[in-house]
Amino acid sequence: MEPLLSKEKNETDELPVWNRTMRVVTIMTNPLCMHALSEVPLSGNERYIGFSVDLVKELSQEMGFKYKIRLVEDGTHDGMITEILESKGDMVVADLTVTTDRQKQLDFTMPV
C-alpha cells in the first residue's frame, strides 16, 4: 500500500501540508478499504474502515492535515492515477503496484 502524490507542479506545491484538507482517493479492497457497517446512516470518512483508512488517519494526525476519503470514480487502480493527474485528488492510499511507467508520473513511498 503506497500513498502517492502527483509530480506535476501546481499553486499549492509551496504550501505545507498542515492545516490543509487533502483529497484521498482509494479503492474498495478488503481489508484495506471497506464500507463500515452501521444501523444508522454514516457520512464522510466514517463510511469507510480498513487499513488504508487507518493509515490516512495516522498520517493526518502526525502531519497535521485534514482529509476527505473518496472512492475512485471508475473503480480501477489505473483510475486512481488518472484522478491524481487530473487534480481530482491529492493522494492515493491503496494497494497499488509500483511500475516504471507509474513512477514517471507519480511519487511513491517505498516500503522498508
Short mmCIF file of C-alpha atoms in Angstrom, two decimals:
data_model
loop_
_atom_site.label_atom_id
_atom_site.label_comp_id
_atom_site.label_asym_id
_atom_site.label_seq_id
_atom_site.Cartn_x
_atom_site.Cartn_y
_atom_site.Cartn_z
CA MET A 1 0.00 0.00 0.00
CA GLU A 2 1.61 3.21 -1.15
CA PRO A 3 0.46 6.79 -0.58
CA LEU A 4 1.41 8.76 -3.66
CA LEU A 5 1.39 12.31 -4.95
CA SER A 6 1.45 13.79 -8.43
CA LYS A 7 4.82 15.02 -9.72
CA GLU A 8 3.13 17.89 -11.55
CA LYS A 9 3.60 21.34 -10.00
CA ASN A 10 0.59 23.41 -9.02
CA GLU A 11 -0.15 26.53 -6.96
CA THR A 12 -0.26 24.56 -3.69
CA ASP A 13 3.17 22.92 -4.06
CA GLU A 14 4.89 25.50 -1.89
CA LEU A 15 2.30 25.28 0.89
CA PRO A 16 2.86 22.96 3.86
CA VAL A 17 0.53 20.03 4.30
CA TRP A 18 -0.56 21.05 7.78
CA ASN A 19 -3.96 22.65 8.06
CA ARG A 20 -4.89 21.60 4.52
CA THR A 21 -7.71 19.26 3.60
CA MET A 22 -6.24 16.51 1.47
CA ARG A 23 -8.46 14.68 -1.02
CA VAL A 24 -7.61 11.00 -0.58
CA VAL A 25 -8.53 8.69 -3.45
CA THR A 26 -8.83 4.98 -2.68
CA ILE A 27 -10.48 1.81 -3.92
CA MET A 28 -12.58 -0.83 -2.22
CA THR A 29 -10.18 -3.69 -1.48
CA ASN A 30 -10.85 -5.89 1.54
CA PRO A 31 -9.28 -5.44 4.17
CA LEU A 32 -7.71 -2.15 3.05
CA CYS A 33 -10.92 -0.20 2.48
CA MET A 34 -14.43 -1.43 3.17
CA HIS A 35 -17.84 0.06 3.88
CA ALA A 36 -18.41 0.46 7.61
CA LEU A 37 -21.50 -1.36 8.82
CA SER A 38 -23.89 0.64 10.94
CA GLU A 39 -27.53 0.69 11.90
CA VAL A 40 -27.56 4.46 11.40
CA PRO A 41 -26.56 6.29 8.22
CA LEU A 42 -22.89 7.27 8.11
CA SER A 43 -21.38 10.20 6.25
CA GLY A 44 -17.95 11.46 5.27
CA ASN A 45 -14.88 9.49 6.29
CA GLU A 46 -16.82 7.45 8.85
CA ARG A 47 -18.38 5.48 5.95
CA TYR A 48 -15.10 3.59 5.50
CA ILE A 49 -12.96 1.24 7.59
CA GLY A 50 -9.78 -0.71 6.91
CA PHE A 51 -6.01 -0.47 6.88
CA SER A 52 -5.91 2.32 4.27
CA VAL A 53 -8.36 4.36 6.32
CA ASP A 54 -6.34 3.79 9.49
CA LEU A 55 -3.14 4.78 7.68
CA VAL A 56 -4.59 8.06 6.43
CA LYS A 57 -5.93 8.84 9.88
CA GLU A 58 -2.48 8.28 11.44
CA LEU A 59 -0.72 10.29 8.73
CA SER A 60 -3.13 13.19 9.21
CA GLN A 61 -2.53 13.24 12.94
CA GLU A 62 1.27 13.06 12.53
CA MET A 63 1.43 15.69 9.76
CA GLY A 64 -1.45 17.93 10.83
CA PHE A 65 -3.73 17.78 7.82
CA LYS A 66 -7.44 17.08 7.43
CA TYR A 67 -8.69 14.67 4.79
CA LYS A 68 -11.70 13.56 2.81
CA ILE A 69 -11.75 9.99 1.56
CA ARG A 70 -13.38 9.33 -1.78
CA LEU A 71 -13.62 6.21 -3.87
CA VAL A 72 -12.12 6.21 -7.35
CA GLU A 73 -14.88 7.01 -9.82
CA ASP A 74 -14.25 4.15 -12.26
CA GLY A 75 -13.39 1.55 -9.60
CA THR A 76 -9.96 0.74 -11.06
CA HIS A 77 -6.38 1.12 -9.90
CA ASP A 78 -5.44 2.95 -13.11
CA GLY A 79 -8.38 5.28 -12.48
CA MET A 80 -6.77 6.40 -9.22
CA ILE A 81 -3.67 7.51 -11.10
CA THR A 82 -5.80 9.34 -13.66
CA GLU A 83 -7.67 11.16 -10.90
CA ILE A 84 -4.41 12.36 -9.33
CA LEU A 85 -3.09 13.54 -12.70
CA GLU A 86 -6.39 15.33 -13.37
CA SER A 87 -6.22 17.03 -9.94
CA LYS A 88 -9.34 15.27 -8.68
CA GLY A 89 -7.38 14.07 -5.65
CA ASP A 90 -4.23 14.93 -3.73
CA MET A 91 -3.04 11.45 -2.79
CA VAL A 92 -3.84 7.78 -3.27
CA VAL A 93 -3.73 5.35 -0.39
CA ALA A 94 -4.27 1.85 -1.76
CA ASP A 95 -2.66 -1.38 -2.84
CA LEU A 96 -1.03 -0.03 -5.99
CA THR A 97 1.83 -1.76 -7.75
CA VAL A 98 4.89 0.42 -8.38
CA THR A 99 5.84 0.22 -12.07
CA THR A 100 8.38 2.16 -14.13
CA ASP A 101 5.59 3.91 -16.07
CA ARG A 102 3.76 4.90 -12.88
CA GLN A 103 6.99 6.18 -11.31
CA LYS A 104 7.43 8.55 -14.25
CA GLN A 105 4.12 10.22 -13.37
CA LEU A 106 3.85 9.94 -9.59
CA ASP A 107 5.90 9.94 -6.41
CA PHE A 108 5.57 6.73 -4.41
CA THR A 109 6.55 5.95 -0.85
CA MET A 110 8.76 2.89 -0.81
CA PRO A 111 8.27 0.00 1.59
CA VAL A 112 11.11 -0.62 4.00
#
